[in-house]
Amino acid sequence: MPQRFNRLAATRLRHAIAVLMCSLALTGCGTLHSARMWFPKASGLDEITHQLYVEPSMAAEQRQELQRQIALGRATVGAFYGDVTSRPYIVACITRACDTRFGSYGQRAAAYGDIAIRLSAKGLAAPLIAHEWSHAELYRRAGGWWHARKIPRWFDEGVAVVLANEPRHSEDNWREIQRLGIPVPQLAELESFSDWGMALRKYGETEGDVPGNRHVVYTAAGQEIRDFLACTGPTGILTVLHSVRSGSSFDQAYAHARSQCVQ
């Protein structure tokens, strides 16, 4: 028992350090302002498995459906990347109070490196889970924080958009944005975490699902990745991540992958 306890304690300590590093880097991560994410069970959540913690008031039927959605989301990630190398634990809330306690600023979902994913009541569906899991997978494949910090937000978010394939960020939505002549951000506006936040405010994406909100920031990032994949083929993303992990700058890796286009 003591040996098992020590292993679990060591694992949680590594999680805490990694999540803290993630929050400081703010690259592909949720913004951490609650230490409860480090220890969800000790913070009052029900442990379904070592990879899933839910708000106690979540009904049995909801728990079962959430596990089904998680399996679907994971399968989506595996289909896109070829397999799944990350194993983030998931914290799922169904009330705003729980969201706030575990660090939410109102997001539907958020990823913390390759360590954890937080879901709100609006984030319990497979596409949202797949989107956040994509961040975790990209973070891990890039080689962790030291390498992932080189990757611009538009790439990380764009990959997640394409993988999750939500209608609100789809290619059809991009065409409608173009038809309506709605201003869209340039990639240079979407480099850092703070850039991304400013762009969301500038282009009105913080308003949520309201009439006229075309989600131009996420959609523009997704379209850049769609164009990239149309050029490089399905292995383009993995090529970039491997290069970054091997020490290349992101700009060099991205340009080199484009130079090898199949078209």
XYZ file of N, CA and C in Angstrom:
789
model
N 0.817 -1.223 0.000
C 0.000 0.000 0.000
C 0.846 1.266 0.000
N 1.893 1.375 0.916
C 2.731 2.572 0.883
C 3.403 2.778 -0.467
N 3.856 1.672 -1.101
C 4.515 1.799 -2.388
C 3.554 2.341 -3.435
N 2.302 1.826 -3.429
C 1.304 2.309 -4.384
C 0.985 3.775 -4.117
N 0.877 4.135 -2.833
C 0.600 5.524 -2.479
C 1.717 6.437 -2.973
N 2.968 5.989 -2.803
C 4.101 6.796 -3.239
C 4.090 6.998 -4.746
N 3.717 5.944 -5.488
C 3.652 6.077 -6.939
C 2.587 7.077 -7.341
N 1.414 6.987 -6.707
C 0.335 7.922 -7.023
C 0.716 9.343 -6.651
N 1.349 9.494 -5.485
C 1.763 10.831 -5.053
C 2.784 11.414 -6.023
N 3.716 10.575 -6.461
C 4.731 11.052 -7.403
C 4.104 11.445 -8.732
N 3.120 10.650 -9.171
C 2.431 10.970 -10.414
C 1.715 12.301 -10.313
N 1.009 12.508 -9.193
C 0.289 13.765 -9.010
C 1.259 14.946 -8.911
N 2.404 14.733 -8.291
C 3.388 15.810 -8.207
C 3.891 16.176 -9.598
N 4.157 15.160 -10.419
C 4.584 15.439 -11.793
C 3.491 16.180 -12.540
N 2.233 15.761 -12.319
C 1.111 16.454 -12.950
C 1.082 17.914 -12.531
N 1.247 18.152 -11.241
C 1.183 19.525 -10.732
C 2.260 20.388 -11.366
N 3.480 19.856 -11.444
C 4.580 20.611 -12.033
C 4.315 20.873 -13.509
N 3.835 19.840 -14.217
C 3.588 19.998 -15.649
C 2.471 20.990 -15.920
N 1.397 20.918 -15.127
C 0.291 21.844 -15.330
C 0.723 23.265 -15.006
N 1.561 23.432 -13.972
C 2.069 24.758 -13.649
C 2.921 25.295 -14.793
N 3.798 24.464 -15.343
C 4.610 24.887 -16.477
C 3.730 25.275 -17.651
N 2.691 24.480 -17.859
C 1.763 24.748 -18.949
C 1.086 26.092 -18.767
N 0.647 26.360 -17.554
C -0.064 27.611 -17.293
C 0.850 28.810 -17.465
N 2.146 28.646 -17.160
C 3.088 29.735 -17.344
C 3.380 29.955 -18.819
N 3.442 28.858 -19.584
C 3.747 28.974 -21.005
C 2.559 29.481 -21.792
N 1.349 29.070 -21.400
C 0.126 29.469 -22.079
C 0.163 29.092 -23.552
N 0.663 27.915 -23.863
C 0.713 27.429 -25.227
C -0.037 26.115 -25.305
N -1.205 26.131 -25.961
C -2.004 24.922 -26.070
C -2.560 24.484 -24.743
N -2.758 25.408 -23.807
C -3.178 25.043 -22.465
C -4.343 25.904 -22.024
N -5.101 25.396 -21.075
C -6.061 26.254 -20.416
C -5.315 27.182 -19.474
N -5.888 28.330 -19.178
C -5.261 29.245 -18.236
C -5.578 28.792 -16.827
N -4.576 28.410 -16.087
C -4.787 27.800 -14.778
C -4.883 28.854 -13.690
N -5.988 28.902 -12.977
C -6.062 29.752 -11.791
C -6.736 29.006 -10.661
N -6.734 27.679 -10.742
C -7.275 26.868 -9.662
C -6.445 25.602 -9.507
N -5.810 25.451 -8.343
C -4.994 24.263 -8.082
C -5.840 23.006 -7.981
N -7.151 23.151 -7.928
C -8.021 21.968 -7.838
C -7.871 21.057 -9.053
N -7.480 21.617 -10.198
C -7.279 20.782 -11.379
C -6.196 19.744 -11.142
N -5.270 20.015 -10.242
C -4.184 19.081 -9.996
C -4.672 17.844 -9.263
N -5.628 18.035 -8.356
C -6.086 16.948 -7.497
C -7.615 16.910 -7.491
N -8.232 16.490 -8.586
C -9.694 16.582 -8.700
C -10.457 15.753 -7.676
N -9.965 14.560 -7.363
C -10.681 13.729 -6.390
C -10.628 14.363 -5.009
N -9.462 14.821 -4.595
C -9.323 15.469 -3.293
C -10.093 16.779 -3.232
N -10.435 17.312 -4.408
C -11.179 18.571 -4.471
C -12.683 18.364 -4.545
N -13.124 17.115 -4.346
C -14.549 16.859 -4.211
C -15.243 16.218 -5.385
N -14.513 15.874 -6.439
C -15.146 15.229 -7.583
C -15.185 13.714 -7.403
N -16.126 13.089 -8.083
C -16.215 11.627 -8.074
C -15.232 11.056 -9.091
N -14.477 10.071 -8.678
C -13.534 9.408 -9.574
C -14.240 8.236 -10.250
N -14.474 8.365 -11.548
C -15.071 7.268 -12.316
C -13.979 6.270 -12.689
N -12.883 6.783 -13.218
C -11.648 6.032 -13.456
C -10.499 6.984 -13.124
N -9.267 6.494 -13.230
C -8.116 7.371 -12.998
C -8.020 8.451 -14.069
N -8.799 8.307 -15.133
C -8.757 9.284 -16.226
C -10.015 10.138 -16.299
N -10.961 9.953 -15.391
C -12.213 10.706 -15.464
C -12.740 11.042 -14.081
N -12.969 12.338 -13.856
C -13.500 12.855 -12.591
C -14.685 13.752 -12.912
N -15.807 13.517 -12.229
C -17.022 14.253 -12.560
C -17.627 14.898 -11.321
N -18.411 15.924 -11.556
C -19.132 16.587 -10.478
C -20.090 15.585 -9.829
N -20.147 15.523 -8.506
C -20.980 14.520 -7.831
C -22.446 14.534 -8.250
N -22.970 15.697 -8.625
C -24.385 15.776 -8.995
C -24.674 15.263 -10.400
N -23.667 14.849 -11.134
C -23.892 14.306 -12.472
C -24.609 12.961 -12.358
N -25.737 12.836 -13.038
C -26.558 11.630 -12.967
C -25.856 10.443 -13.624
N -26.300 9.246 -13.249
C -25.689 8.024 -13.779
C -25.772 7.976 -15.302
N -26.930 8.385 -15.845
C -27.100 8.371 -17.296
C -26.138 9.349 -17.969
N -25.946 10.510 -17.346
C -25.007 11.493 -17.887
C -23.578 10.967 -17.855
N -23.237 10.279 -16.794
C -21.886 9.729 -16.679
C -21.627 8.694 -17.775
N -22.618 7.856 -17.999
C -22.479 6.832 -19.029
C -22.349 7.467 -20.414
N -23.181 8.474 -20.679
C -23.129 9.145 -21.977
C -21.811 9.894 -22.149
N -21.321 10.504 -21.083
C -20.039 11.199 -21.168
C -18.921 10.232 -21.535
N -18.923 9.053 -20.941
C -17.892 8.070 -21.271
C -17.978 7.658 -22.740
N -19.194 7.586 -23.255
C -19.364 7.274 -24.678
C -18.805 8.403 -25.545
N -19.085 9.641 -25.165
C -18.590 10.790 -25.920
C -17.064 10.878 -25.858
N -16.495 10.550 -24.711
C -15.038 10.543 -24.580
C -14.425 9.506 -25.515
N -15.035 8.329 -25.582
C -14.532 7.285 -26.479
C -14.592 7.744 -27.934
N -15.682 8.421 -28.303
C -15.813 8.937 -29.667
C -14.769 10.017 -29.943
N -14.578 10.909 -28.967
C -13.585 11.963 -29.133
C -12.186 11.400 -29.280
N -11.865 10.408 -28.459
C -10.549 9.775 -28.538
C -10.354 9.098 -29.891
N -11.398 8.446 -30.391
C -11.312 7.783 -31.689
C -11.061 8.800 -32.803
N -11.669 9.975 -32.689
C -11.454 11.033 -33.675
C -9.994 11.472 -33.687
N -9.424 11.620 -32.501
C -8.011 11.994 -32.391
C -7.126 10.914 -33.010
N -7.426 9.656 -32.715
C -6.642 8.559 -33.261
C -6.712 8.481 -34.771
N -7.903 8.736 -35.320
C -8.064 8.686 -36.773
C -7.253 9.788 -37.454
N -7.146 10.943 -36.810
C -6.430 12.075 -37.401
C -4.918 11.904 -37.285
N -4.442 11.558 -36.093
C -3.001 11.480 -35.846
C -2.402 10.110 -36.181
N -3.244 9.121 -36.396
C -2.755 7.770 -36.654
C -2.851 6.878 -35.441
N -2.628 7.440 -34.267
C -2.845 6.766 -32.995
C -2.901 7.849 -31.920
N -3.112 7.432 -30.683
C -3.212 8.387 -29.579
C -2.094 8.092 -28.592
N -1.209 9.057 -28.391
C -0.077 8.865 -27.487
C -0.279 9.561 -26.142
N -1.252 10.453 -26.064
C -1.501 11.204 -24.828
C -2.626 10.552 -24.026
N -2.566 10.704 -22.694
C -3.593 10.143 -21.819
C -3.996 11.182 -20.762
N -4.571 12.288 -21.183
C -4.978 13.296 -20.201
C -6.139 12.804 -19.355
N -6.153 13.178 -18.090
C -7.349 12.897 -17.299
C -8.348 14.020 -17.537
N -9.614 13.705 -17.374
C -10.694 14.633 -17.708
C -11.462 15.013 -16.458
N -11.674 16.307 -16.294
C -12.483 16.863 -15.209
C -13.752 17.422 -15.843
N -14.905 16.895 -15.457
C -16.169 17.273 -16.085
C -17.124 17.894 -15.080
N -17.582 19.090 -15.397
C -18.538 19.817 -14.558
C -19.872 19.953 -15.277
N -20.941 20.073 -14.495
C -22.252 20.331 -15.089
C -22.878 21.608 -14.549
N -22.216 22.277 -13.619
C -22.721 23.547 -13.098
C -21.655 24.624 -13.260
N -22.098 25.870 -13.325
C -21.166 26.984 -13.451
C -20.272 27.090 -12.217
N -20.835 26.789 -11.057
C -20.041 26.867 -9.826
C -18.852 25.918 -9.888
N -19.087 24.718 -10.379
C -18.000 23.741 -10.528
C -16.984 24.233 -11.554
N -17.468 24.744 -12.680
C -16.564 25.289 -13.696
C -15.615 26.314 -13.090
N -16.182 27.223 -12.330
C -15.386 28.300 -11.741
C -14.376 27.757 -10.742
N -14.800 26.797 -9.929
C -13.907 26.215 -8.928
C -12.698 25.548 -9.571
N -12.888 25.009 -10.764
C -11.797 24.295 -11.420
C -11.120 25.124 -12.508
N -11.320 26.444 -12.460
C -10.489 27.326 -13.278
C -11.093 27.878 -14.535
N -12.393 27.723 -14.746
C -12.993 28.186 -15.990
C -13.215 29.693 -15.982
N -13.001 30.286 -17.137
C -13.377 31.679 -17.384
C -14.593 31.740 -18.304
N -15.310 30.640 -18.409
C -16.483 30.597 -19.268
C -16.304 29.767 -20.523
N -15.119 29.149 -20.706
C -14.890 28.325 -21.888
C -15.729 27.049 -21.829
N -16.057 26.540 -23.006
C -16.749 25.252 -23.048
C -15.825 24.130 -22.585
N -14.544 24.260 -22.888
C -13.576 23.227 -22.522
C -12.182 23.828 -22.601
N -11.220 23.177 -21.957
C -9.835 23.652 -21.995
C -8.891 22.492 -21.741
N -7.724 22.545 -22.389
C -6.684 21.539 -22.188
C -5.525 22.147 -21.423
N -4.871 21.323 -20.613
C -3.706 21.730 -19.826
C -2.524 20.861 -20.247
N -1.820 21.297 -21.291
C -0.745 20.477 -21.828
C -1.286 19.117 -22.238
N -0.532 18.066 -21.927
C -1.023 16.709 -22.186
C -1.456 16.036 -20.889
N -1.689 16.851 -19.849
C -1.996 16.315 -18.530
C -3.490 16.196 -18.277
N -4.254 17.237 -18.585
C -5.662 17.260 -18.181
C -6.514 18.024 -19.183
N -7.794 17.703 -19.178
C -8.810 18.411 -19.959
C -9.961 18.744 -19.025
N -10.409 19.982 -19.078
C -11.563 20.394 -18.276
C -12.747 20.633 -19.204
N -13.899 20.056 -18.845
C -15.118 20.189 -19.631
C -16.198 20.878 -18.811
N -16.895 21.823 -19.442
C -18.069 22.429 -18.815
C -19.310 21.686 -19.287
N -20.464 22.114 -18.818
C -21.717 21.474 -19.230
C -21.919 21.572 -20.739
N -21.381 22.623 -21.366
C -21.508 22.798 -22.816
C -20.385 22.103 -23.579
N -19.498 21.428 -22.871
C -18.361 20.804 -23.523
C -18.323 19.300 -23.421
N -19.470 18.682 -23.143
C -19.495 17.239 -22.887
C -19.744 16.404 -24.138
N -19.559 16.998 -25.313
C -19.800 16.294 -26.571
C -18.479 15.920 -27.237
N -18.523 14.873 -28.047
C -17.314 14.336 -28.670
C -16.497 15.369 -29.444
N -17.115 16.262 -30.244
C -16.292 17.233 -30.976
C -15.476 18.145 -30.067
N -16.072 18.583 -28.949
C -15.337 19.437 -28.011
C -14.220 18.656 -27.329
N -14.514 17.418 -26.962
C -13.501 16.568 -26.334
C -12.355 16.319 -27.313
N -12.702 16.039 -28.571
C -11.675 15.808 -29.587
C -10.822 17.056 -29.801
N -11.455 18.216 -29.816
C -10.723 19.476 -29.996
C -9.669 19.644 -28.900
N -10.087 19.491 -27.647
C -9.145 19.670 -26.541
C -8.110 18.551 -26.493
N -8.530 17.348 -26.827
C -7.576 16.228 -26.834
C -6.532 16.439 -27.925
N -6.922 17.087 -29.021
C -5.948 17.413 -30.058
C -4.832 18.284 -29.494
N -5.191 19.260 -28.644
C -4.165 20.090 -28.009
C -3.206 19.226 -27.187
N -3.776 18.285 -26.429
C -2.949 17.404 -25.602
C -2.036 16.538 -26.464
N -2.583 16.013 -27.544
C -1.805 15.142 -28.426
C -0.688 15.923 -29.121
N -1.020 17.113 -29.598
C -0.016 17.947 -30.253
C 1.101 18.309 -29.280
N 0.713 18.664 -28.067
C 1.681 19.028 -27.023
C 2.648 17.874 -26.765
N 2.102 16.680 -26.676
C 2.950 15.509 -26.404
C 3.842 15.177 -27.602
N 3.270 15.198 -28.793
C 4.048 14.843 -29.982
C 5.131 15.877 -30.289
N 4.891 17.117 -29.885
C 5.904 18.158 -30.085
C 7.074 18.001 -29.124
N 6.885 17.208 -28.066
C 7.965 16.976 -27.115
C 7.803 17.679 -25.792
N 6.567 18.095 -25.478
C 6.319 18.754 -24.201
C 6.518 20.251 -24.262
N 6.472 20.868 -23.091
C 6.444 22.326 -22.989
C 7.593 23.007 -23.711
N 8.823 22.513 -23.541
C 9.981 23.199 -24.092
C 9.877 23.368 -25.603
N 9.337 22.368 -26.285
C 9.192 22.426 -27.734
C 7.843 23.020 -28.141
N 6.792 22.678 -27.415
C 5.453 23.154 -27.783
C 5.336 24.668 -27.687
N 6.133 25.295 -26.848
C 6.074 26.751 -26.702
C 6.458 27.467 -27.998
N 7.153 26.772 -28.911
C 7.540 27.361 -30.193
C 6.371 27.430 -31.174
N 5.332 26.655 -30.920
C 4.249 26.496 -31.891
C 3.233 27.620 -31.737
N 2.923 28.333 -32.810
C 1.963 29.439 -32.695
C 0.552 28.945 -32.429
N -0.245 29.804 -31.826
C -1.623 29.433 -31.504
C -2.419 29.067 -32.747
N -2.203 29.783 -33.836
C -3.015 29.508 -35.019
C -2.820 28.080 -35.512
N -1.611 27.535 -35.348
C -1.368 26.159 -35.778
C -2.037 25.182 -34.825
N -1.800 25.351 -33.542
C -2.380 24.465 -32.527
C -3.905 24.468 -32.613
N -4.491 25.666 -32.638
C -5.953 25.755 -32.704
C -6.479 25.317 -34.064
N -5.748 25.636 -35.120
C -6.193 25.242 -36.452
C -6.262 23.738 -36.619
N -5.255 23.038 -36.093
C -5.275 21.572 -36.140
C -6.477 21.039 -35.369
N -6.725 21.585 -34.189
C -7.859 21.132 -33.378
C -9.185 21.396 -34.078
N -9.284 22.526 -34.770
C -10.503 22.861 -35.514
C -10.753 21.846 -36.623
N -9.720 21.545 -37.394
C -9.876 20.598 -38.503
C -10.212 19.207 -37.977
N -9.525 18.795 -36.933
C -9.755 17.470 -36.354
C -11.185 17.331 -35.831
N -11.653 18.311 -35.062
C -12.977 18.218 -34.438
C -14.103 18.402 -35.443
N -13.860 19.221 -36.479
C -14.820 19.399 -37.574
C -16.187 19.888 -37.091
N -16.192 20.872 -36.205
C -17.453 21.471 -35.778
C -18.019 22.347 -36.893
N -19.333 22.314 -37.129
C -19.936 23.155 -38.171
C -19.624 24.638 -38.011
N -19.540 25.122 -36.778
C -19.299 26.553 -36.546
C -17.938 27.009 -37.068
N -17.003 26.055 -37.282
C -15.662 26.401 -37.766
C -15.377 25.747 -39.118
N -16.390 25.335 -39.828
C -16.226 24.502 -41.018
C -15.763 25.296 -42.239
N -15.427 24.555 -43.280
C -15.064 25.191 -44.546
C -16.259 25.921 -45.142
N -17.460 25.385 -44.955
C -18.663 26.095 -45.415
C -18.793 27.441 -44.703
N -18.489 27.461 -43.415
C -18.536 28.726 -42.678
C -17.490 29.696 -43.217
N -16.310 29.185 -43.565
C -15.273 30.028 -44.151
C -15.749 30.654 -45.462
N -16.399 29.856 -46.295
C -16.908 30.386 -47.563
C -17.934 31.485 -47.321
N -18.772 31.307 -46.301
C -19.770 32.324 -45.985
C -19.092 33.598 -45.465
N -18.061 33.445 -44.675
C -17.285 34.603 -44.209
C -16.723 35.366 -45.402
N -16.180 34.625 -46.368
C -15.632 35.259 -47.563
C -16.726 35.938 -48.376
N -17.858 35.277 -48.529
C -18.965 35.837 -49.313
C -19.472 37.142 -48.706
N -19.538 37.174 -47.376
C -20.044 38.358 -46.685
C -18.994 39.458 -46.551
N -17.756 39.146 -46.890
C -16.699 40.142 -46.784
C -16.345 40.514 -45.358
N -16.512 39.568 -44.443
C -16.218 39.827 -43.029
C -14.699 39.853 -42.826
N -14.173 40.852 -42.138
C -12.725 40.898 -41.881
C -12.264 39.671 -41.092
N -11.093 39.173 -41.452
C -10.527 38.018 -40.754
C -9.111 38.353 -40.304
N -8.628 37.719 -39.250
C -7.276 38.013 -38.758
C -6.198 37.432 -39.663
N -5.051 38.086 -39.674
C -3.865 37.543 -40.322
C -3.166 36.602 -39.338
N -2.396 35.670 -39.855
C -1.713 34.724 -38.973
C -0.797 35.439 -37.985
N -0.221 36.550 -38.401
C 0.667 37.307 -37.514
C -0.061 37.835 -36.287
N -1.394 37.912 -36.362
C -2.193 38.355 -35.218
C -2.500 37.219 -34.251
N -2.093 36.001 -34.602
C -2.518 34.817 -33.854
C -1.332 33.975 -33.388
N -0.239 34.613 -33.051
C 0.967 33.881 -32.687
C 0.950 33.377 -31.246
N 0.800 34.281 -30.311
C 0.895 33.929 -28.894
C -0.484 33.752 -28.275
N -0.485 33.268 -27.038
C -1.748 33.124 -26.316
C -2.419 34.479 -26.148
N -1.640 35.503 -25.815
C -2.223 36.838 -25.647
C -2.718 37.385 -26.978
N -1.990 37.099 -28.077
C -2.463 37.492 -29.409
C -3.832 36.891 -29.686
N -3.960 35.613 -29.359
C -5.211 34.902 -29.624
C -6.364 35.532 -28.847
N -6.128 35.819 -27.578
C -7.163 36.443 -26.767
C -7.567 37.804 -27.296
N -6.583 38.595 -27.727
C -6.892 39.915 -28.281
C -7.682 39.796 -29.576
N -7.327 38.798 -30.399
C -8.051 38.603 -31.656
C -9.495 38.183 -31.404
N -9.710 37.323 -30.416
C -11.081 36.923 -30.087
C -11.918 38.141 -29.715
N -11.324 39.052 -28.963
C -12.055 40.272 -28.583
C -12.233 41.202 -29.782
N -11.175 41.385 -30.558
C -11.218 42.302 -31.696
C -12.254 41.876 -32.727
N -12.340 40.580 -32.982
C -13.235 40.082 -34.021
C -14.563 39.570 -33.467
N -14.835 39.846 -32.205
C -16.149 39.574 -31.630
C -16.452 38.134 -31.323
N -15.410 37.303 -31.206
C -15.677 35.881 -31.006
C -15.976 35.537 -29.556
N -15.784 36.476 -28.660
C -16.109 36.234 -27.252
C -17.607 36.298 -26.999
N -18.380 36.661 -28.014
C -19.827 36.812 -27.840
C -20.567 35.482 -27.817
N -19.917 34.415 -28.214
C -20.570 33.111 -28.204
C -21.504 32.917 -29.382
N -22.468 32.025 -29.214
C -23.386 31.702 -30.307
C -24.513 32.720 -30.369
N -24.230 33.845 -30.984
C -25.232 34.883 -31.195
C -25.328 35.134 -32.687
N -26.476 35.616 -33.170
C -26.626 35.884 -34.606
C -25.518 36.801 -35.123
N -24.946 36.409 -36.243
C -23.909 37.223 -36.852
C -22.493 36.872 -36.433
N -22.336 36.072 -35.385
C -20.991 35.670 -34.960
C -20.546 34.483 -35.806
N -19.606 34.725 -36.690
C -19.140 33.685 -37.606
C -17.890 32.962 -37.101
N -17.484 33.257 -35.874
C -16.324 32.572 -35.285
C -15.118 32.653 -36.220
N -14.817 33.886 -36.644
C -13.826 34.066 -37.703
C -12.412 33.684 -37.272
N -12.082 33.816 -36.000
C -10.713 33.533 -35.564
C -10.414 32.040 -35.665
N -11.255 31.234 -35.046
C -11.065 29.786 -35.119
C -11.204 29.288 -36.553
N -12.175 29.831 -37.279
C -12.398 29.379 -38.649
C -11.212 29.718 -39.539
N -10.634 30.909 -39.365
C -9.470 31.298 -40.167
C -8.275 30.393 -39.874
N -8.063 30.079 -38.602
C -6.968 29.171 -38.242
C -7.194 27.794 -38.853
N -8.428 27.321 -38.780
C -8.744 26.028 -39.367
C -8.540 26.011 -40.869
N -8.892 27.101 -41.543
C -8.746 27.139 -42.995
C -7.282 27.123 -43.416
N -6.424 27.785 -42.643
C -4.986 27.722 -42.929
C -4.495 26.276 -42.870
N -4.964 25.523 -41.890
C -4.538 24.127 -41.765
C -5.159 23.271 -42.864
N -6.394 23.543 -43.245
C -6.995 22.798 -44.364
C -6.180 23.007 -45.640
N -5.808 24.259 -45.901
C -5.002 24.549 -47.088
C -3.643 23.851 -47.002
N -3.069 23.840 -45.808
C -1.780 23.178 -45.593
C -1.888 21.683 -45.866
N -2.928 21.046 -45.347
C -3.099 19.606 -45.530
C -3.422 19.259 -46.978
N -4.142 20.151 -47.672
C -4.413 19.931 -49.091
C -3.109 19.933 -49.879
N -2.130 20.655 -49.369
C -0.824 20.753 -50.013
C 0.085 19.588 -49.622
N 0.157 19.292 -48.336
C 1.145 18.323 -47.843
C 0.634 16.893 -47.756
N -0.683 16.730 -47.769
C -1.240 15.421 -47.490
C -1.384 15.210 -45.994
N -1.965 14.090 -45.578
C -2.315 13.879 -44.167
C -1.130 13.796 -43.217
N 0.072 13.574 -43.729
C 1.234 13.458 -42.838
C 1.888 14.807 -42.533
N 1.361 15.877 -43.115
C 1.994 17.182 -42.951
C 2.123 17.627 -41.510
N 1.070 17.414 -40.725
C 1.089 17.830 -39.320
C 2.159 17.063 -38.556
N 2.212 15.759 -38.755
C 3.196 14.939 -38.043
C 4.619 15.316 -38.440
N 4.809 15.673 -39.699
C 6.129 16.097 -40.162
C 6.586 17.353 -39.431
N 5.685 18.315 -39.303
C 6.020 19.558 -38.598
C 6.351 19.274 -37.138
N 5.511 18.485 -36.478
C 5.724 18.210 -35.058
C 7.024 17.443 -34.822
N 7.327 16.507 -35.700
C 8.588 15.764 -35.566
C 9.782 16.705 -35.709
N 9.701 17.629 -36.652
C 10.800 18.572 -36.856
C 10.984 19.481 -35.650
N 9.873 19.964 -35.096
C 9.948 20.823 -33.913
C 10.538 20.053 -32.741
N 10.093 18.824 -32.581
C 10.615 17.992 -31.492
C 12.110 17.739 -31.658
N 12.565 17.693 -32.895
C 13.982 17.429 -33.176
C 14.844 18.680 -33.081
N 14.222 19.834 -32.790
C 14.996 21.049 -32.570
C 14.819 22.144 -33.590
N 14.061 21.883 -34.643
C 13.832 22.904 -35.657
C 12.929 24.004 -35.114
N 13.064 25.211 -35.646
C 12.089 26.253 -35.328
C 10.781 25.908 -36.023
N 9.680 26.434 -35.510
C 8.401 26.144 -36.149
C 8.383 26.678 -37.569
N 8.841 27.907 -37.773
C 8.795 28.512 -39.107
C 9.562 27.669 -40.115
N 10.721 27.168 -39.717
C 11.502 26.307 -40.609
C 10.759 25.013 -40.904
N 10.184 24.417 -39.865
C 9.474 23.147 -40.035
C 8.267 23.309 -40.943
N 7.526 24.380 -40.742
C 6.309 24.611 -41.531
C 6.667 24.896 -42.987
N 7.666 25.745 -43.201
C 8.077 26.077 -44.561
C 8.619 24.846 -45.284
N 9.394 24.028 -44.575
C 9.955 22.827 -45.202
C 8.847 21.853 -45.590
N 7.863 21.675 -44.712
C 6.755 20.771 -45.035
C 6.006 21.262 -46.265
N 5.802 22.554 -46.357
C 5.115 23.116 -47.533
C 5.948 22.933 -48.800
N 7.254 22.983 -48.660
C 8.119 22.841 -49.838
C 8.074 21.430 -50.417
N 7.579 20.478 -49.628
C 7.479 19.089 -50.067
C 6.079 18.744 -50.559
N 5.303 19.747 -50.934
C 3.895 19.553 -51.288
C 3.708 18.482 -52.348
N 2.597 17.755 -52.207
C 2.286 16.696 -53.163
C 1.607 17.252 -54.400
N 1.130 18.489 -54.335
C 0.448 19.069 -55.487
C 1.460 19.619 -56.480
